[in-house]
PDB file of C-alpha atoms in Angstrom:
ATOM      1  CA  UNK G  14      79.420 117.290  56.910  1.00 46.00           C
ATOM      2  CA  UNK G  15      81.523 119.017  59.512  1.00 49.00           C
ATOM      3  CA  UNK G  16      84.177 121.451  58.302  1.00 51.00           C
ATOM      4  CA  UNK G  17      87.355 120.037  59.869  1.00 50.00           C
ATOM      5  CA  UNK G  18      89.721 122.419  58.119  1.00 55.00           C
ATOM      6  CA  UNK G  19      89.772 124.900  61.006  1.00 64.00           C
ATOM      7  CA  UNK G  20      91.561 124.523  64.295  1.00 74.00           C
ATOM      8  CA  UNK G  21      89.672 124.663  67.577  1.00 86.00           C
ATOM      9  CA  UNK G  22      91.572 125.350  70.774  1.00 93.00           C
ATOM     10  CA  UNK G  23      90.311 125.356  74.344  1.00 95.00           C
ATOM     11  CA  UNK G  24      92.229 126.516  77.386  1.00 95.00           C
ATOM     12  CA  UNK G  25      90.704 125.760  80.790  1.00 95.00           C
ATOM     13  CA  UNK G  26      92.080 126.512  84.222  1.00 93.00           C
ATOM     14  CA  UNK G  27      90.468 125.116  87.373  1.00 93.00           C
ATOM     15  CA  UNK G  28      91.285 124.659  91.084  1.00 92.00           C
ATOM     16  CA  UNK G  29      93.314 121.597  92.021  1.00 91.00           C
ATOM     17  CA  UNK G  30      90.262 119.783  93.394  1.00 91.00           C
ATOM     18  CA  UNK G  31      88.733 116.457  92.209  1.00 92.00           C
ATOM     19  CA  UNK G  32      85.224 117.912  92.321  1.00 93.00           C
ATOM     20  CA  UNK G  33      85.946 120.030  89.234  1.00 95.00           C
ATOM     21  CA  UNK G  34      86.969 117.087  87.059  1.00 96.00           C
ATOM     22  CA  UNK G  35      83.506 115.783  86.003  1.00 96.00           C
ATOM     23  CA  UNK G  36      82.597 119.113  84.393  1.00 96.00           C
ATOM     24  CA  UNK G  37      85.991 119.366  82.667  1.00 97.00           C
ATOM     25  CA  UNK G  38      85.990 115.827  81.249  1.00 97.00           C
ATOM     26  CA  UNK G  39      82.367 116.090  80.103  1.00 97.00           C
ATOM     27  CA  UNK G  40      83.057 119.423  78.416  1.00 97.00           C
ATOM     28  CA  UNK G  41      86.010 118.089  76.399  1.00 97.00           C
ATOM     29  CA  UNK G  42      84.057 114.938  75.463  1.00 97.00           C
ATOM     30  CA  UNK G  43      81.193 117.151  74.295  1.00 96.00           C
ATOM     31  CA  UNK G  44      83.595 119.232  72.181  1.00 96.00           C
ATOM     32  CA  UNK G  45      84.917 116.008  70.613  1.00 95.00           C
ATOM     33  CA  UNK G  46      81.324 114.988  69.883  1.00 94.00           C
ATOM     34  CA  UNK G  47      80.658 118.352  68.230  1.00 93.00           C
ATOM     35  CA  UNK G  48      83.807 117.812  66.139  1.00 92.00           C
ATOM     36  CA  UNK G  49      82.186 114.693  64.727  1.00 92.00           C
ATOM     37  CA  UNK G  50      84.144 112.041  66.616  1.00 93.00           C
ATOM     38  CA  UNK G  51      82.477 108.717  67.395  1.00 93.00           C
ATOM     39  CA  UNK G  52      80.750 107.853  70.678  1.00 93.00           C
ATOM     40  CA  UNK G  53      83.577 105.468  71.531  1.00 93.00           C
ATOM     41  CA  UNK G  54      86.235 108.125  70.825  1.00 95.00           C
ATOM     42  CA  UNK G  55      84.374 110.664  73.002  1.00 95.00           C
ATOM     43  CA  UNK G  56      84.010 108.212  75.881  1.00 96.00           C
ATOM     44  CA  UNK G  57      87.708 107.350  75.700  1.00 96.00           C
ATOM     45  CA  UNK G  58      88.542 111.065  75.571  1.00 97.00           C
ATOM     46  CA  UNK G  59      86.479 111.596  78.720  1.00 97.00           C
ATOM     47  CA  UNK G  60      88.500 108.900  80.480  1.00 97.00           C
ATOM     48  CA  UNK G  61      91.829 110.331  79.292  1.00 97.00           C
ATOM     49  CA  UNK G  62      90.938 113.833  80.541  1.00 98.00           C
ATOM     50  CA  UNK G  63      89.710 112.376  83.842  1.00 97.00           C
ATOM     51  CA  UNK G  64      92.839 110.294  84.474  1.00 95.00           C
ATOM     52  CA  UNK G  65      95.270 113.065  83.490  1.00 95.00           C
ATOM     53  CA  UNK G  66      93.526 115.637  85.675  1.00 95.00           C
ATOM     54  CA  UNK G  67      93.128 113.209  88.602  1.00 92.00           C
ATOM     55  CA  UNK G  68      96.824 112.386  88.372  1.00 89.00           C
ATOM     56  CA  UNK G  69      97.743 116.089  88.299  1.00 89.00           C
ATOM     57  CA  UNK G  70      95.613 116.791  91.387  1.00 89.00           C
ATOM     58  CA  UNK G  71      96.566 113.742  93.458  1.00 84.00           C
ATOM     59  CA  UNK G  72     100.250 113.524  92.580  1.00 79.00           C
ATOM     60  CA  UNK G  73     101.166 116.948  91.238  1.00 74.00           C
ATOM     61  CA  UNK G  74     102.255 119.881  93.301  1.00 65.00           C
ATOM     62  CA  UNK G  75      99.716 122.583  94.110  1.00 63.00           C
ATOM     63  CA  UNK G  76     102.303 124.932  92.598  1.00 57.00           C
ATOM     64  CA  UNK G  77     102.053 128.650  92.424  1.00 54.00           C
ATOM     65  CA  UNK G  78      98.303 129.159  92.444  1.00 70.00           C
ATOM     66  CA  UNK G  79      96.864 125.695  93.136  1.00 82.00           C
ATOM     67  CA  UNK G  80      95.397 125.315  89.665  1.00 90.00           C
ATOM     68  CA  UNK G  81      95.402 122.721  86.915  1.00 93.00           C
ATOM     69  CA  UNK G  82      95.535 123.854  83.293  1.00 93.00           C
ATOM     70  CA  UNK G  83      93.798 121.762  80.647  1.00 96.00           C
ATOM     71  CA  UNK G  84      94.389 122.548  76.995  1.00 96.00           C
ATOM     72  CA  UNK G  85      92.609 120.820  74.124  1.00 97.00           C
ATOM     73  CA  UNK G  86      93.293 121.219  70.438  1.00 96.00           C
ATOM     74  CA  UNK G  87      91.223 119.756  67.613  1.00 94.00           C
ATOM     75  CA  UNK G  88      92.337 119.830  64.011  1.00 90.00           C
ATOM     76  CA  UNK G  89      91.263 117.525  61.195  1.00 82.00           C
ATOM     77  CA  UNK G  90      91.478 113.995  62.564  1.00 90.00           C
ATOM     78  CA  UNK G  91      93.755 114.723  65.511  1.00 94.00           C
ATOM     79  CA  UNK G  92      93.017 115.683  69.088  1.00 96.00           C
ATOM     80  CA  UNK G  93      95.806 116.934  71.331  1.00 97.00           C
ATOM     81  CA  UNK G  94      95.434 117.356  75.073  1.00 97.00           C
ATOM     82  CA  UNK G  95      97.825 118.936  77.546  1.00 96.00           C
ATOM     83  CA  UNK G  96      97.396 118.905  81.328  1.00 95.00           C
ATOM     84  CA  UNK G  97      99.716 121.049  83.449  1.00 91.00           C
ATOM     85  CA  UNK G  98     100.086 121.202  87.194  1.00 85.00           C
ATOM     86  CA  UNK G  99     102.385 123.282  89.336  1.00 73.00           C
ATOM     87  CA  UNK G 100     104.892 120.467  89.844  1.00 64.00           C
ATOM     88  CA  UNK G 101     108.059 121.509  88.152  1.00 59.00           C
ATOM     89  CA  UNK G 102     110.523 119.591  90.298  1.00 65.00           C
ATOM     90  CA  UNK G 103     112.734 117.026  88.630  1.00 66.00           C
ATOM     91  CA  UNK G 104     111.690 114.409  91.193  1.00 66.00           C
ATOM     92  CA  UNK G 105     108.003 114.919  90.235  1.00 67.00           C
ATOM     93  CA  UNK G 106     108.763 114.333  86.574  1.00 71.00           C
ATOM     94  CA  UNK G 107     110.836 111.248  87.326  1.00 73.00           C
ATOM     95  CA  UNK G 108     108.118 109.810  89.608  1.00 71.00           C
ATOM     96  CA  UNK G 109     105.473 110.405  86.962  1.00 72.00           C
ATOM     97  CA  UNK G 110     107.576 108.865  84.194  1.00 73.00           C
ATOM     98  CA  UNK G 111     108.251 105.849  86.395  1.00 72.00           C
ATOM     99  CA  UNK G 112     104.514 105.494  87.126  1.00 69.00           C
ATOM    100  CA  UNK G 113     103.677 105.633  83.426  1.00 69.00           C
ATOM    101  CA  UNK G 114     106.448 103.679  81.788  1.00 70.00           C
ATOM    102  CA  UNK G 115     107.490 101.138  84.431  1.00 68.00           C
ATOM    103  CA  UNK G 116     104.217 100.407  86.214  1.00 64.00           C
ATOM    104  CA  UNK G 117     102.631  97.204  84.962  1.00 66.00           C
ATOM    105  CA  UNK G 118      99.461  96.724  87.026  1.00 65.00           C
ATOM    106  CA  UNK G 119      97.955  93.258  86.886  1.00 64.00           C
ATOM    107  CA  UNK G 120      94.253  92.647  86.189  1.00 58.00           C
ATOM    108  CA  UNK G 121      93.476  92.343  89.910  1.00 60.00           C
ATOM    109  CA  UNK G 122      95.316  95.462  91.093  1.00 62.00           C
ATOM    110  CA  UNK G 123      92.830  97.866  92.638  1.00 58.00           C
ATOM    111  CA  UNK G 124      94.901 101.043  92.198  1.00 64.00           C
ATOM    112  CA  UNK G 125      97.541 102.671  90.041  1.00 69.00           C
ATOM    113  CA  UNK G 126      96.138 101.970  86.610  1.00 81.00           C
ATOM    114  CA  UNK G 127      94.974 105.484  85.619  1.00 88.00           C
ATOM    115  CA  UNK G 128      98.045 106.464  83.598  1.00 89.00           C
ATOM    116  CA  UNK G 129      98.288 102.916  82.304  1.00 89.00           C
ATOM    117  CA  UNK G 130      94.817 103.331  80.784  1.00 92.00           C
ATOM    118  CA  UNK G 131      95.809 106.680  79.272  1.00 94.00           C
ATOM    119  CA  UNK G 132      98.822 105.078  77.660  1.00 92.00           C
ATOM    120  CA  UNK G 133      96.601 102.379  76.137  1.00 92.00           C
ATOM    121  CA  UNK G 134      94.012 104.844  74.844  1.00 94.00           C
ATOM    122  CA  UNK G 135      96.346 107.528  73.455  1.00 95.00           C
ATOM    123  CA  UNK G 136      98.457 107.318  70.303  1.00 95.00           C
ATOM    124  CA  UNK G 137     101.267 109.380  71.835  1.00 95.00           C
ATOM    125  CA  UNK G 138     102.120 110.400  75.400  1.00 94.00           C
ATOM    126  CA  UNK G 139     104.892 112.758  76.490  1.00 93.00           C
ATOM    127  CA  UNK G 140     105.826 114.045  79.958  1.00 90.00           C
ATOM    128  CA  UNK G 141     108.040 117.104  80.439  1.00 86.00           C
ATOM    129  CA  UNK G 142     108.255 120.658  81.785  1.00 84.00           C
ATOM    130  CA  UNK G 143     106.680 123.673  80.080  1.00 82.00           C
ATOM    131  CA  UNK G 144     108.437 127.005  79.588  1.00 80.00           C
ATOM    132  CA  UNK G 145     107.332 128.123  83.082  1.00 77.00           C
ATOM    133  CA  UNK G 146     108.635 124.998  84.795  1.00 77.00           C
ATOM    134  CA  UNK G 147     105.221 123.325  85.246  1.00 81.00           C
ATOM    135  CA  UNK G 148     104.844 119.566  84.860  1.00 86.00           C
ATOM    136  CA  UNK G 149     102.923 118.876  81.663  1.00 91.00           C
ATOM    137  CA  UNK G 150     101.547 115.700  80.144  1.00 94.00           C
ATOM    138  CA  UNK G 151     100.777 115.831  76.415  1.00 96.00           C
ATOM    139  CA  UNK G 152      98.792 113.254  74.558  1.00 96.00           C
ATOM    140  CA  UNK G 153      97.796 112.852  70.930  1.00 96.00           C
ATOM    141  CA  UNK G 154      94.788 110.810  69.909  1.00 96.00           C
ATOM    142  CA  UNK G 155      93.926 110.234  66.278  1.00 94.00           C
ATOM    143  CA  UNK G 156      90.578 109.453  64.733  1.00 91.00           C
ATOM    144  CA  UNK G 157      90.611 105.747  63.871  1.00 80.00           C
ATOM    145  CA  UNK G 158      88.457 103.994  61.342  1.00 66.00           C
ATOM    146  CA  UNK G 159      87.877 101.158  63.822  1.00 60.00           C
ATOM    147  CA  UNK G 160      86.535 103.483  66.533  1.00 64.00           C
ATOM    148  CA  UNK G 161      83.065 102.071  66.210  1.00 58.00           C
ATOM    149  CA  UNK G 162      83.953  98.425  65.945  1.00 52.00           C
ATOM    150  CA  UNK G 163      81.465  96.275  67.833  1.00 47.00           C
ATOM    151  CA  UNK G 164      82.597  95.348  71.324  1.00 46.00           C
ATOM    152  CA  UNK G 165      82.534  91.720  72.462  1.00 48.00           C
ATOM    153  CA  UNK G 166      79.745  91.351  74.995  1.00 49.00           C
ATOM    154  CA  UNK G 167      78.367  88.517  77.055  1.00 50.00           C
ATOM    155  CA  UNK G 168      75.430  86.877  75.251  1.00 48.00           C
ATOM    156  CA  UNK G 169      72.696  89.486  75.072  1.00 45.00           C
ATOM    157  CA  UNK G 170      69.428  88.431  76.585  1.00 42.00           C
ATOM    158  CA  UNK G 171      68.221  91.516  78.359  1.00 43.00           C
ATOM    159  CA  UNK G 172      65.328  90.197  80.389  1.00 44.00           C
ATOM    160  CA  UNK G 173      63.722  93.319  81.791  1.00 44.00           C
ATOM    161  CA  UNK G 174      60.991  91.457  83.594  1.00 41.00           C
ATOM    162  CA  UNK G 175      63.155  89.217  85.766  1.00 41.00           C
ATOM    163  CA  UNK G 176      61.524  88.243  89.036  1.00 40.00           C
ATOM    164  CA  UNK G 177      63.993  88.933  91.838  1.00 38.00           C
TER     165      UNK G 177
ATOM    166  CA  UNK D   9      80.296 118.231  96.362  1.00 49.00           C
ATOM    167  CA  UNK D  10      80.449 114.904  94.542  1.00 52.00           C
ATOM    168  CA  UNK D  11      79.509 113.878  91.058  1.00 63.00           C
ATOM    169  CA  UNK D  12      76.002 112.530  90.669  1.00 85.00           C
ATOM    170  CA  UNK D  13      75.707 108.818  91.443  1.00 94.00           C
ATOM    171  CA  UNK D  14      72.505 107.349  92.746  1.00 96.00           C
ATOM    172  CA  UNK D  15      72.871 103.955  94.411  1.00 96.00           C
ATOM    173  CA  UNK D  16      69.674 102.026  95.145  1.00 97.00           C
ATOM    174  CA  UNK D  17      69.805  98.808  97.142  1.00 97.00           C
ATOM    175  CA  UNK D  18      67.137  96.118  96.922  1.00 96.00           C
ATOM    176  CA  UNK D  19      66.644  92.551  98.144  1.00 93.00           C
ATOM    177  CA  UNK D  20      66.689  89.456  96.056  1.00 90.00           C
ATOM    178  CA  UNK D  21      63.641  87.573  97.312  1.00 83.00           C
ATOM    179  CA  UNK D  22      64.654  84.394  95.529  1.00 87.00           C
ATOM    180  CA  UNK D  23      68.344  84.129  96.502  1.00 92.00           C
ATOM    181  CA  UNK D  24      69.505  84.269 100.147  1.00 92.00           C
ATOM    182  CA  UNK D  25      72.352  86.508 101.379  1.00 95.00           C
ATOM    183  CA  UNK D  26      72.057  88.574  98.213  1.00 97.00           C
ATOM    184  CA  UNK D  27      71.589  92.296  97.620  1.00 97.00           C
ATOM    185  CA  UNK D  28      71.176  94.122  94.342  1.00 98.00           C
ATOM    186  CA  UNK D  29      72.659  97.595  93.863  1.00 98.00           C
ATOM    187  CA  UNK D  30      71.337  99.671  90.978  1.00 98.00           C
ATOM    188  CA  UNK D  31      73.866 102.306  89.852  1.00 98.00           C
ATOM    189  CA  UNK D  32      72.613 105.467  88.183  1.00 97.00           C
ATOM    190  CA  UNK D  33      75.082 108.119  86.990  1.00 97.00           C
ATOM    191  CA  UNK D  34      78.890 108.263  86.979  1.00 97.00           C
ATOM    192  CA  UNK D  35      81.225 106.248  89.234  1.00 96.00           C
ATOM    193  CA  UNK D  36      84.462 108.220  89.585  1.00 95.00           C
ATOM    194  CA  UNK D  37      87.018 109.693  91.996  1.00 92.00           C
ATOM    195  CA  UNK D  38      84.435 111.945  93.647  1.00 93.00           C
ATOM    196  CA  UNK D  39      82.185 109.107  94.839  1.00 94.00           C
ATOM    197  CA  UNK D  40      84.221 105.869  94.618  1.00 93.00           C
ATOM    198  CA  UNK D  41      85.152 105.769  98.314  1.00 93.00           C
ATOM    199  CA  UNK D  42      81.572 106.346  99.500  1.00 95.00           C
ATOM    200  CA  UNK D  43      80.317 103.668  97.120  1.00 96.00           C
ATOM    201  CA  UNK D  44      82.989 101.236  98.284  1.00 96.00           C
ATOM    202  CA  UNK D  45      82.122 101.795 101.944  1.00 96.00           C
ATOM    203  CA  UNK D  46      78.369 101.394 101.374  1.00 97.00           C
ATOM    204  CA  UNK D  47      78.697  98.049  99.588  1.00 97.00           C
ATOM    205  CA  UNK D  48      81.507  96.839 101.859  1.00 97.00           C
ATOM    206  CA  UNK D  49      79.292  97.440 104.899  1.00 97.00           C
ATOM    207  CA  UNK D  50      76.531  95.414 103.247  1.00 97.00           C
ATOM    208  CA  UNK D  51      78.904  92.501 102.565  1.00 97.00           C
ATOM    209  CA  UNK D  52      80.223  92.612 106.119  1.00 96.00           C
ATOM    210  CA  UNK D  53      76.665  92.519 107.476  1.00 97.00           C
ATOM    211  CA  UNK D  54      76.205  89.077 105.891  1.00 96.00           C
ATOM    212  CA  UNK D  55      74.965  89.790 102.365  1.00 97.00           C
ATOM    213  CA  UNK D  56      77.998  88.226 100.750  1.00 97.00           C
ATOM    214  CA  UNK D  57      76.499  88.014  97.240  1.00 97.00           C
ATOM    215  CA  UNK D  58      76.281  91.359  95.506  1.00 98.00           C
ATOM    216  CA  UNK D  59      74.792  92.044  92.097  1.00 98.00           C
ATOM    217  CA  UNK D  60      75.655  95.457  90.624  1.00 98.00           C
ATOM    218  CA  UNK D  61      73.099  96.542  88.039  1.00 98.00           C
ATOM    219  CA  UNK D  62      74.896  98.885  85.611  1.00 98.00           C
ATOM    220  CA  UNK D  63      71.954  99.522  83.300  1.00 97.00           C
ATOM    221  CA  UNK D  64      72.017 103.236  84.173  1.00 97.00           C
ATOM    222  CA  UNK D  65      75.720 103.600  84.959  1.00 97.00           C
ATOM    223  CA  UNK D  66      76.970 106.022  82.294  1.00 97.00           C
ATOM    224  CA  UNK D  67      80.662 106.302  83.171  1.00 97.00           C
ATOM    225  CA  UNK D  68      83.436 104.555  85.107  1.00 96.00           C
ATOM    226  CA  UNK D  69      87.052 105.677  85.618  1.00 95.00           C
ATOM    227  CA  UNK D  70      90.102 103.824  86.950  1.00 94.00           C
ATOM    228  CA  UNK D  71      89.225 104.537  90.576  1.00 93.00           C
ATOM    229  CA  UNK D  72      85.709 103.172  90.050  1.00 95.00           C
ATOM    230  CA  UNK D  73      87.177 100.155  88.347  1.00 94.00           C
ATOM    231  CA  UNK D  74      89.525  99.694  91.295  1.00 93.00           C
ATOM    232  CA  UNK D  75      86.651  99.510  93.764  1.00 94.00           C
ATOM    233  CA  UNK D  76      84.835  96.910  91.635  1.00 95.00           C
ATOM    234  CA  UNK D  77      87.936  94.713  91.782  1.00 93.00           C
ATOM    235  CA  UNK D  78      88.287  95.394  95.513  1.00 94.00           C
ATOM    236  CA  UNK D  79      84.632  94.497  96.176  1.00 96.00           C
ATOM    237  CA  UNK D  80      85.023  91.329  94.136  1.00 95.00           C
ATOM    238  CA  UNK D  81      87.958  90.297  96.342  1.00 94.00           C
ATOM    239  CA  UNK D  82      86.110  91.129  99.587  1.00 95.00           C
ATOM    240  CA  UNK D  83      83.003  89.192  98.562  1.00 96.00           C
ATOM    241  CA  UNK D  84      85.082  86.142  97.590  1.00 95.00           C
ATOM    242  CA  UNK D  85      86.961  86.255 100.897  1.00 95.00           C
ATOM    243  CA  UNK D  86      83.589  86.123 102.670  1.00 95.00           C
ATOM    244  CA  UNK D  87      82.501  83.114 100.598  1.00 95.00           C
ATOM    245  CA  UNK D  88      80.288  85.090  98.264  1.00 96.00           C
ATOM    246  CA  UNK D  89      80.619  86.886  94.943  1.00 96.00           C
ATOM    247  CA  UNK D  90      80.341  90.243  93.193  1.00 97.00           C
ATOM    248  CA  UNK D  91      78.571  90.155  89.836  1.00 97.00           C
ATOM    249  CA  UNK D  92      77.875  92.924  87.344  1.00 98.00           C
ATOM    250  CA  UNK D  93      74.867  92.951  85.005  1.00 98.00           C
ATOM    251  CA  UNK D  94      73.584  95.052  82.089  1.00 98.00           C
ATOM    252  CA  UNK D  95      76.855  96.889  81.502  1.00 97.00           C
ATOM    253  CA  UNK D  96      77.054  99.439  78.668  1.00 95.00           C
ATOM    254  CA  UNK D  97      79.404  98.993  75.710  1.00 94.00           C
ATOM    255  CA  UNK D  98      81.736 101.885  76.570  1.00 94.00           C
ATOM    256  CA  UNK D  99      82.356 100.709  80.129  1.00 96.00           C
ATOM    257  CA  UNK D 100      82.760  97.120  78.994  1.00 95.00           C
ATOM    258  CA  UNK D 101      85.328  98.326  76.450  1.00 93.00           C
ATOM    259  CA  UNK D 102      87.514  99.805  79.214  1.00 92.00           C
ATOM    260  CA  UNK D 103      87.115  96.779  81.484  1.00 93.00           C
ATOM    261  CA  UNK D 104      88.186  94.480  78.646  1.00 92.00           C
ATOM    262  CA  UNK D 105      91.036  96.783  77.665  1.00 89.00           C
ATOM    263  CA  UNK D 106      92.767  96.353  81.010  1.00 86.00           C
ATOM    264  CA  UNK D 107      91.822  92.692  81.378  1.00 88.00           C
ATOM    265  CA  UNK D 108      89.586  93.179  84.428  1.00 88.00           C
ATOM    266  CA  UNK D 109      86.828  91.042  82.838  1.00 90.00           C
ATOM    267  CA  UNK D 110      88.902  88.066  84.011  1.00 89.00           C
ATOM    268  CA  UNK D 111      88.400  89.237  87.629  1.00 89.00           C
ATOM    269  CA  UNK D 112      84.882  90.687  87.590  1.00 92.00           C
ATOM    270  CA  UNK D 113      81.966  88.369  86.791  1.00 95.00           C
ATOM    271  CA  UNK D 114      79.864  90.000  84.075  1.00 97.00           C
ATOM    272  CA  UNK D 115      76.362  88.812  83.129  1.00 97.00           C
ATOM    273  CA  UNK D 116      73.902  90.035  80.512  1.00 97.00           C
ATOM    274  CA  UNK D 117      70.966  90.272  82.930  1.00 97.00           C
ATOM    275  CA  UNK D 118      69.818  89.857  86.540  1.00 96.00           C
ATOM    276  CA  UNK D 119      68.277  86.440  86.031  1.00 95.00           C
ATOM    277  CA  UNK D 120      71.549  85.051  84.696  1.00 96.00           C
ATOM    278  CA  UNK D 121      73.538  86.481  87.627  1.00 97.00           C
ATOM    279  CA  UNK D 122      71.085  85.166  90.224  1.00 96.00           C
ATOM    280  CA  UNK D 123      71.104  81.718  88.622  1.00 95.00           C
ATOM    281  CA  UNK D 124      74.915  81.728  88.773  1.00 95.00           C
ATOM    282  CA  UNK D 125      74.775  82.574  92.494  1.00 95.00           C
ATOM    283  CA  UNK D 126      72.325  79.709  93.104  1.00 93.00           C
ATOM    284  CA  UNK D 127      74.561  77.281  91.192  1.00 91.00           C
ATOM    285  CA  UNK D 128      77.618  78.450  93.113  1.00 86.00           C
ATOM    286  CA  UNK D 129      75.783  78.072  96.465  1.00 83.00           C
ATOM    287  CA  UNK D 130      74.664  74.559  95.493  1.00 83.00           C
ATOM    288  CA  UNK D 131      78.282  73.556  94.750  1.00 80.00           C
ATOM    289  CA  UNK D 132      79.511  74.986  98.059  1.00 74.00           C
TER     290      UNK D 132
END
């Protein structure tokens, strides 16, 4: 039984470059796994980290040193994530809030659904400026009892030996 | 530097104008554009029916999902289709969450997808 009474905090800083995201998202998902969260929770965490960091890199400002800051906090049954970029202009915040709260992509849209997915997967989402004027997106995700509910799948009939 | 995704293309000997792409790894922002261009080129060369085998696809983000929807549209415009088989539970969860399963044709296995292509061709 994992001792969940202690807090675990992680603070990562990486260059504002998409190539760094796979390592970051996989690391946080692995931490969640080590904290005893379900496979489904960890996969969803990986997606949240990916989308937040991708958004910060593609739409955030390179800021003072061209870095993205990723903070993760695990305590009991709650995970908190914070992603900061060097944005800090009011227009950046307003654009991001508009993208998150007003964008309603349809099922056949090919782009612009990253933050929409985050909103669906997280329990709370907040966008603001930190004390240094950087754009920051905070999310809270709680451990749910239904995390490992079976997923509806097309009728399973995995025929490995199909002649093609 | 891009995240590891191995894409293997093979022929379907039983169904004409059809190619099968086996995905192995993660489909994300670092390799989505390359993947899109590779499959798009195949469709434009006349193989309008594409089957994407996701048995070994571990991970998919919103950009990867976007290219699946885009490829589905391109294939349909060319009179063909884009079908996904052997998808893992976690990826299916995300696809269903955003409602993209109404756009992307998902099948449990290759045989089922190839039969669907044959039936569609017979109707056309």
